[in-house]
Amino acid sequence: MLFAPAYYDSFGEFRRLQREMNRLFDGVSVETDEFPSVNVWSNPDGIVVTAELPGVESKDINISINQDALTIEGERKAHVLTEGVQCHRSERGEGRFVRSIKLPFDVDADKIKAQCKLGVLTVTMPRAETSKPRKIAISAE
Amino acid sequence: MNINKTKNVPAERGENRVSGKAELTRDLPVFTPAADIYENDDSLLVVCDMPGVEEKNVEIGLEDDVLTITGNQGEYHPENYQLVYQGYHTGIYRRAFTLTTGIDQEKIKARLSNGVLSITLPKSAAAKPRKIAIEAG
């Protein structure tokens, strides 16, 4: 960059945008960026997490919650190859998977609902009463 | 689920940004679903991952030895919630395969279960391997 004393830092804008995006996601952090992909929706009263889990039976999925950490683990069984079958392509993986998601607030473990339809797992978690913000009255002096 | 025997690719407006591939007219992201392909003496089995796609939104077409699979994911948005983290997008799954063996179109079977589409394509009688006896002498 010999002849560029005042060059336009085109990546500066991208970096700033990336920082803004990361700030938006503050409060929700995911430990690994692997299978399954998840989307997280929230409002002040609860969180909904959807995960794409095609080919995984409901009985092979384990969901557990520990205050503000949701763990989805399970196993995708492989297609059983019988005699005389040739495999041309094998792009769909198989095996065990685990994913933990840290939620922005504690949820009520007793009221969690999970549903697996069309290969998409939806977990609905209402907020724990203890983690709801309480209004504090200011007394007049 | 529809199985169209002669499915026409819709005419596109505007320019094709990806050369060689016809764009879809809807402005949705298009994904290539992961597929497993198996073959035995009688048939071909194509297994595709298509989570979130309902049966009525799947289209399978076979034209000129090209098998085209399209699945439209429904858009999911829980009421009164805001998207906080997006790990995946929803859109349209689309994949096309060129088949090298003759297929008996009347007997194609497809099954959608747990977000996985399995298509069984029985080979036509002419395409099944025939054992040729070698005469002695």
CSV table of C-alpha atoms in Angstrom, one decimal:
chain,number,residue,atom,x,y,z
A,1,MET,CA,0.0,0.0,0.0
A,2,LEU,CA,2.9,2.4,-0.9
A,3,PHE,CA,0.9,5.0,-2.8
A,4,ALA,CA,-2.2,5.1,-0.6
A,5,PRO,CA,-1.8,7.6,2.2
A,6,ALA,CA,-5.5,8.1,2.7
A,7,TYR,CA,-7.1,5.0,1.4
A,8,TYR,CA,-10.7,4.1,2.1
A,9,ASP,CA,-10.9,1.2,4.5
A,10,SER,CA,-13.6,-0.8,2.7
A,11,PHE,CA,-13.5,-3.5,5.4
A,12,GLY,CA,-14.0,-1.0,8.2
A,13,GLU,CA,-17.7,-0.8,7.3
A,14,PHE,CA,-18.0,-4.6,7.3
A,15,ARG,CA,-16.2,-4.8,10.6
A,16,ARG,CA,-18.5,-2.2,12.1
A,17,LEU,CA,-21.6,-4.1,10.8
A,18,GLN,CA,-20.3,-7.3,12.2
A,19,ARG,CA,-19.8,-5.7,15.6
A,20,GLU,CA,-23.4,-4.4,15.5
A,21,MET,CA,-24.7,-7.8,14.6
A,22,ASN,CA,-22.8,-9.5,17.4
A,23,ARG,CA,-24.2,-7.0,19.8
A,24,LEU,CA,-27.7,-7.9,18.7
A,25,PHE,CA,-27.1,-11.4,19.7
A,26,ASP,CA,-25.8,-10.6,23.2
A,27,GLY,CA,-27.6,-12.6,25.8
A,28,VAL,CA,-27.9,-15.6,23.6
A,29,SER,CA,-24.8,-17.6,23.0
A,30,VAL,CA,-24.3,-20.9,21.4
A,31,GLU,CA,-21.4,-23.1,22.3
A,32,THR,CA,-20.8,-24.9,19.0
A,33,ASP,CA,-21.9,-24.1,15.4
A,34,GLU,CA,-22.8,-27.6,14.4
A,35,PHE,CA,-25.7,-30.0,14.0
A,36,PRO,CA,-28.5,-29.3,14.6
A,37,SER,CA,-29.0,-25.7,13.3
A,38,VAL,CA,-31.2,-23.8,15.6
A,39,ASN,CA,-33.3,-20.6,15.5
A,40,VAL,CA,-34.1,-18.9,18.8
A,41,TRP,CA,-37.1,-16.7,19.3
A,42,SER,CA,-37.8,-14.8,22.4
A,43,ASN,CA,-40.1,-12.3,24.1
A,44,PRO,CA,-40.1,-11.1,27.7
A,45,ASP,CA,-42.2,-14.1,28.8
A,46,GLY,CA,-40.4,-17.0,27.2
A,47,ILE,CA,-38.2,-18.5,24.5
A,48,VAL,CA,-38.9,-20.8,21.6
A,49,VAL,CA,-36.1,-22.8,20.0
A,50,THR,CA,-36.5,-24.6,16.7
A,51,ALA,CA,-34.0,-27.1,15.4
A,52,GLU,CA,-33.9,-28.9,12.1
A,53,LEU,CA,-33.5,-32.6,12.8
A,54,PRO,CA,-34.5,-34.5,9.7
A,55,GLY,CA,-34.4,-38.3,10.0
A,56,VAL,CA,-34.2,-38.3,13.8
A,57,GLU,CA,-37.0,-40.1,15.6
A,58,SER,CA,-38.6,-38.4,18.6
A,59,LYS,CA,-37.5,-41.3,20.8
A,60,ASP,CA,-33.9,-40.7,19.8
A,61,ILE,CA,-33.9,-37.1,21.0
A,62,ASN,CA,-33.1,-36.1,24.6
A,63,ILE,CA,-33.8,-32.6,25.7
A,64,SER,CA,-32.6,-31.4,29.0
A,65,ILE,CA,-32.7,-28.0,30.7
A,66,ASN,CA,-30.5,-26.7,33.5
A,67,GLN,CA,-31.8,-23.3,34.6
A,68,ASP,CA,-30.6,-21.3,31.6
A,69,ALA,CA,-28.9,-23.9,29.5
A,70,LEU,CA,-30.8,-26.0,27.0
A,71,THR,CA,-29.2,-29.2,25.8
A,72,ILE,CA,-30.4,-31.1,22.7
A,73,GLU,CA,-28.8,-34.4,22.1
A,74,GLY,CA,-29.6,-37.5,20.2
A,75,GLU,CA,-28.8,-39.9,17.5
A,76,ARG,CA,-29.5,-40.2,13.8
A,77,LYS,CA,-29.6,-43.8,12.8
A,78,ALA,CA,-28.0,-44.8,9.5
A,79,HIS,CA,-29.8,-46.3,6.6
A,80,VAL,CA,-29.4,-50.1,6.8
A,81,LEU,CA,-27.7,-51.4,3.7
A,82,THR,CA,-28.9,-54.9,2.7
A,83,GLU,CA,-27.2,-57.3,0.4
A,84,GLY,CA,-26.6,-56.3,-3.1
A,85,VAL,CA,-27.2,-52.6,-2.5
A,86,GLN,CA,-24.6,-50.2,-3.9
A,87,CYS,CA,-24.3,-46.7,-2.4
A,88,HIS,CA,-23.7,-44.0,-5.0
A,89,ARG,CA,-23.8,-41.0,-2.7
A,90,SER,CA,-23.8,-40.6,1.1
A,91,GLU,CA,-24.2,-37.0,2.0
A,92,ARG,CA,-26.6,-37.3,4.9
A,93,GLY,CA,-24.5,-37.8,8.0
A,94,GLU,CA,-25.4,-40.2,10.8
A,95,GLY,CA,-24.4,-40.6,14.4
A,96,ARG,CA,-24.7,-38.9,17.8
A,97,PHE,CA,-25.0,-35.1,18.2
A,98,VAL,CA,-25.1,-32.8,21.1
A,99,ARG,CA,-25.8,-29.1,21.2
A,100,SER,CA,-26.1,-26.7,24.2
A,101,ILE,CA,-27.7,-23.3,24.0
A,102,LYS,CA,-27.4,-20.7,26.7
A,103,LEU,CA,-30.6,-18.8,27.1
A,104,PRO,CA,-30.9,-15.2,28.1
A,105,PHE,CA,-32.9,-16.0,31.2
A,106,ASP,CA,-33.9,-18.9,33.4
A,107,VAL,CA,-36.9,-20.8,32.3
A,108,ASP,CA,-39.5,-22.8,34.1
A,109,ALA,CA,-38.5,-26.5,33.6
A,110,ASP,CA,-41.9,-27.8,34.5
A,111,LYS,CA,-43.7,-25.9,31.8
A,112,ILE,CA,-41.5,-26.7,28.9
A,113,LYS,CA,-43.3,-28.1,25.8
A,114,ALA,CA,-41.4,-29.9,23.0
A,115,GLN,CA,-42.8,-31.1,19.7
A,116,CYS,CA,-41.2,-32.8,16.8
A,117,LYS,CA,-43.0,-32.4,13.5
A,118,LEU,CA,-41.8,-32.8,9.9
A,119,GLY,CA,-38.3,-33.3,11.2
A,120,VAL,CA,-38.3,-29.9,13.0
A,121,LEU,CA,-38.1,-29.8,16.8
A,122,THR,CA,-39.8,-26.9,18.5
A,123,VAL,CA,-39.2,-26.3,22.2
A,124,THR,CA,-41.3,-23.7,24.0
A,125,MET,CA,-40.0,-22.5,27.3
A,126,PRO,CA,-41.8,-20.0,29.5
A,127,ARG,CA,-39.7,-17.7,31.7
A,128,ALA,CA,-39.2,-18.7,35.3
A,129,GLU,CA,-41.1,-16.5,37.7
A,130,THR,CA,-37.9,-15.9,39.7
A,131,SER,CA,-36.1,-14.5,36.7
A,132,LYS,CA,-38.9,-12.0,35.8
A,133,PRO,CA,-37.9,-8.4,36.5
A,134,ARG,CA,-39.7,-6.9,39.4
A,135,LYS,CA,-40.7,-3.3,39.6
A,136,ILE,CA,-39.3,-1.5,42.5
A,137,ALA,CA,-41.4,1.3,43.9
A,138,ILE,CA,-39.6,4.5,44.9
A,139,SER,CA,-40.9,5.8,48.2
A,140,ALA,CA,-41.3,9.5,48.6
A,141,GLU,CA,-39.1,11.0,51.3
B,1,MET,CA,-47.5,-35.0,-3.2
B,2,ASN,CA,-47.6,-34.6,-7.0
B,3,ILE,CA,-45.6,-36.7,-9.3
B,4,ASN,CA,-45.6,-34.9,-12.7
B,5,LYS,CA,-44.5,-37.0,-15.6
B,6,THR,CA,-43.6,-34.1,-17.8
B,7,LYS,CA,-42.9,-31.1,-15.6
B,8,ASN,CA,-42.1,-27.9,-17.3
B,9,VAL,CA,-39.6,-25.6,-15.6
B,10,PRO,CA,-41.3,-22.2,-15.2
B,11,ALA,CA,-40.3,-19.5,-17.6
B,12,GLU,CA,-38.1,-17.0,-15.9
B,13,ARG,CA,-38.2,-13.2,-16.0
B,14,GLY,CA,-35.1,-11.2,-15.7
B,15,GLU,CA,-31.6,-12.6,-16.1
B,16,ASN,CA,-30.3,-15.8,-14.7
B,17,ARG,CA,-27.7,-14.9,-12.1
B,18,VAL,CA,-26.5,-18.5,-11.8
B,19,SER,CA,-25.5,-19.6,-15.2
B,20,GLY,CA,-27.0,-22.9,-16.3
B,21,LYS,CA,-29.6,-23.1,-13.5
B,22,ALA,CA,-33.1,-21.7,-13.8
B,23,GLU,CA,-34.0,-19.3,-11.0
B,24,LEU,CA,-37.2,-19.7,-9.2
B,25,THR,CA,-39.7,-16.9,-9.6
B,26,ARG,CA,-40.2,-16.6,-5.8
B,27,ASP,CA,-37.7,-14.6,-3.9
B,28,LEU,CA,-36.8,-17.3,-1.4
B,29,PRO,CA,-33.4,-18.8,-0.7
B,30,VAL,CA,-32.9,-22.0,-2.6
B,31,PHE,CA,-31.0,-24.8,-0.8
B,32,THR,CA,-29.6,-28.0,-2.1
B,33,PRO,CA,-30.8,-30.8,0.2
B,34,ALA,CA,-28.3,-33.5,1.3
B,35,ALA,CA,-29.1,-36.7,-0.6
B,36,ASP,CA,-28.1,-40.4,-0.3
B,37,ILE,CA,-28.5,-42.5,-3.4
B,38,TYR,CA,-28.6,-46.3,-3.3
B,39,GLU,CA,-29.0,-48.8,-6.1
B,40,ASN,CA,-29.7,-52.4,-6.3
B,41,ASP,CA,-30.7,-54.7,-9.2
B,42,ASP,CA,-34.3,-53.7,-9.1
B,43,SER,CA,-34.5,-50.0,-8.3
B,44,LEU,CA,-32.8,-46.8,-7.4
B,45,LEU,CA,-33.4,-45.2,-4.0
B,46,VAL,CA,-33.0,-41.4,-3.5
B,47,VAL,CA,-33.2,-40.2,0.1
B,48,CYS,CA,-33.2,-36.4,0.7
B,49,ASP,CA,-33.3,-34.3,3.9
B,50,MET,CA,-36.2,-31.9,3.7
B,51,PRO,CA,-37.1,-30.8,7.2
B,52,GLY,CA,-40.1,-28.6,7.6
B,53,VAL,CA,-41.6,-29.5,4.3
B,54,GLU,CA,-45.2,-30.8,4.2
B,55,GLU,CA,-46.3,-33.5,1.8
B,56,LYS,CA,-48.4,-31.1,-0.3
B,57,ASN,CA,-45.4,-28.9,-0.9
B,58,VAL,CA,-43.2,-31.5,-2.4
B,59,GLU,CA,-42.9,-31.9,-6.2
B,60,ILE,CA,-41.1,-34.6,-7.9
B,61,GLY,CA,-40.7,-34.5,-11.7
B,62,LEU,CA,-39.1,-36.8,-14.1
B,63,GLU,CA,-38.5,-35.5,-17.6
B,64,ASP,CA,-35.9,-36.6,-20.1
B,65,ASP,CA,-34.0,-38.7,-17.6
B,66,VAL,CA,-33.7,-35.7,-15.2
B,67,LEU,CA,-35.2,-36.2,-11.8
B,68,THR,CA,-36.1,-32.8,-10.2
B,69,ILE,CA,-37.1,-32.7,-6.5
B,70,THR,CA,-38.5,-29.5,-5.1
B,71,GLY,CA,-39.7,-28.9,-1.5
B,72,ASN,CA,-41.2,-25.7,-0.2
B,73,GLN,CA,-40.5,-25.2,3.5
B,74,GLY,CA,-43.3,-23.4,5.3
B,75,GLU,CA,-42.3,-20.2,7.0
B,76,TYR,CA,-42.4,-20.6,10.7
B,77,HIS,CA,-42.8,-17.6,13.0
B,78,PRO,CA,-44.2,-18.1,16.5
B,79,GLU,CA,-46.7,-15.4,17.4
B,80,ASN,CA,-45.5,-12.5,19.6
B,81,TYR,CA,-41.9,-13.7,19.6
B,82,GLN,CA,-38.9,-12.0,18.0
B,83,LEU,CA,-36.1,-13.8,16.3
B,84,VAL,CA,-33.1,-13.5,18.4
B,85,TYR,CA,-30.7,-15.9,16.8
B,86,GLN,CA,-30.9,-17.3,13.3
B,87,GLY,CA,-29.0,-20.5,12.7
B,88,TYR,CA,-30.8,-21.5,9.6
B,89,HIS,CA,-33.1,-19.9,7.0
B,90,THR,CA,-36.2,-21.4,5.5
B,91,GLY,CA,-36.8,-21.5,1.8
B,92,ILE,CA,-37.0,-23.9,-1.0
B,93,TYR,CA,-35.1,-27.2,-1.4
B,94,ARG,CA,-34.3,-28.1,-4.9
B,95,ARG,CA,-32.1,-30.7,-6.5
B,96,ALA,CA,-31.9,-32.3,-9.9
B,97,PHE,CA,-30.3,-35.6,-10.8
B,98,THR,CA,-29.6,-37.0,-14.2
B,99,LEU,CA,-30.5,-40.7,-14.2
B,100,THR,CA,-28.4,-43.0,-16.3
B,101,THR,CA,-30.7,-46.0,-16.1
B,102,GLY,CA,-34.2,-46.4,-17.5
B,103,ILE,CA,-36.9,-46.0,-15.0
B,104,ASP,CA,-40.4,-47.4,-15.0
B,105,GLN,CA,-42.3,-44.1,-14.4
B,106,GLU,CA,-45.6,-45.7,-13.5
B,107,LYS,CA,-44.1,-47.4,-10.5
B,108,ILE,CA,-42.2,-44.5,-8.8
B,109,LYS,CA,-43.0,-44.3,-5.1
B,110,ALA,CA,-42.2,-41.5,-2.7
B,111,ARG,CA,-42.5,-41.3,1.0
B,112,LEU,CA,-42.1,-38.3,3.4
B,113,SER,CA,-41.4,-39.1,7.0
B,114,ASN,CA,-39.7,-37.1,9.8
B,115,GLY,CA,-38.5,-34.5,7.3
B,116,VAL,CA,-36.9,-37.2,5.0
B,117,LEU,CA,-38.1,-37.8,1.5
B,118,SER,CA,-37.4,-41.3,0.1
B,119,ILE,CA,-38.0,-41.9,-3.6
B,120,THR,CA,-38.0,-45.4,-4.9
B,121,LEU,CA,-37.5,-45.5,-8.7
B,122,PRO,CA,-37.9,-49.0,-10.1
B,123,LYS,CA,-35.8,-49.8,-13.1
B,124,SER,CA,-37.6,-50.6,-16.3
B,125,ALA,CA,-37.4,-54.1,-17.5
B,126,ALA,CA,-35.0,-53.2,-20.2
B,127,ALA,CA,-32.6,-51.6,-17.8
B,128,LYS,CA,-32.3,-54.6,-15.4
B,129,PRO,CA,-29.1,-56.4,-15.7
B,130,ARG,CA,-29.4,-59.7,-17.6
B,131,LYS,CA,-27.2,-62.6,-17.1
B,132,ILE,CA,-25.8,-63.8,-20.4
B,133,ALA,CA,-25.0,-67.5,-20.4
B,134,ILE,CA,-21.6,-68.3,-22.0
B,135,GLU,CA,-21.8,-71.3,-24.3
B,136,ALA,CA,-19.2,-73.8,-23.9
B,137,GLY,CA,-17.1,-74.6,-26.9
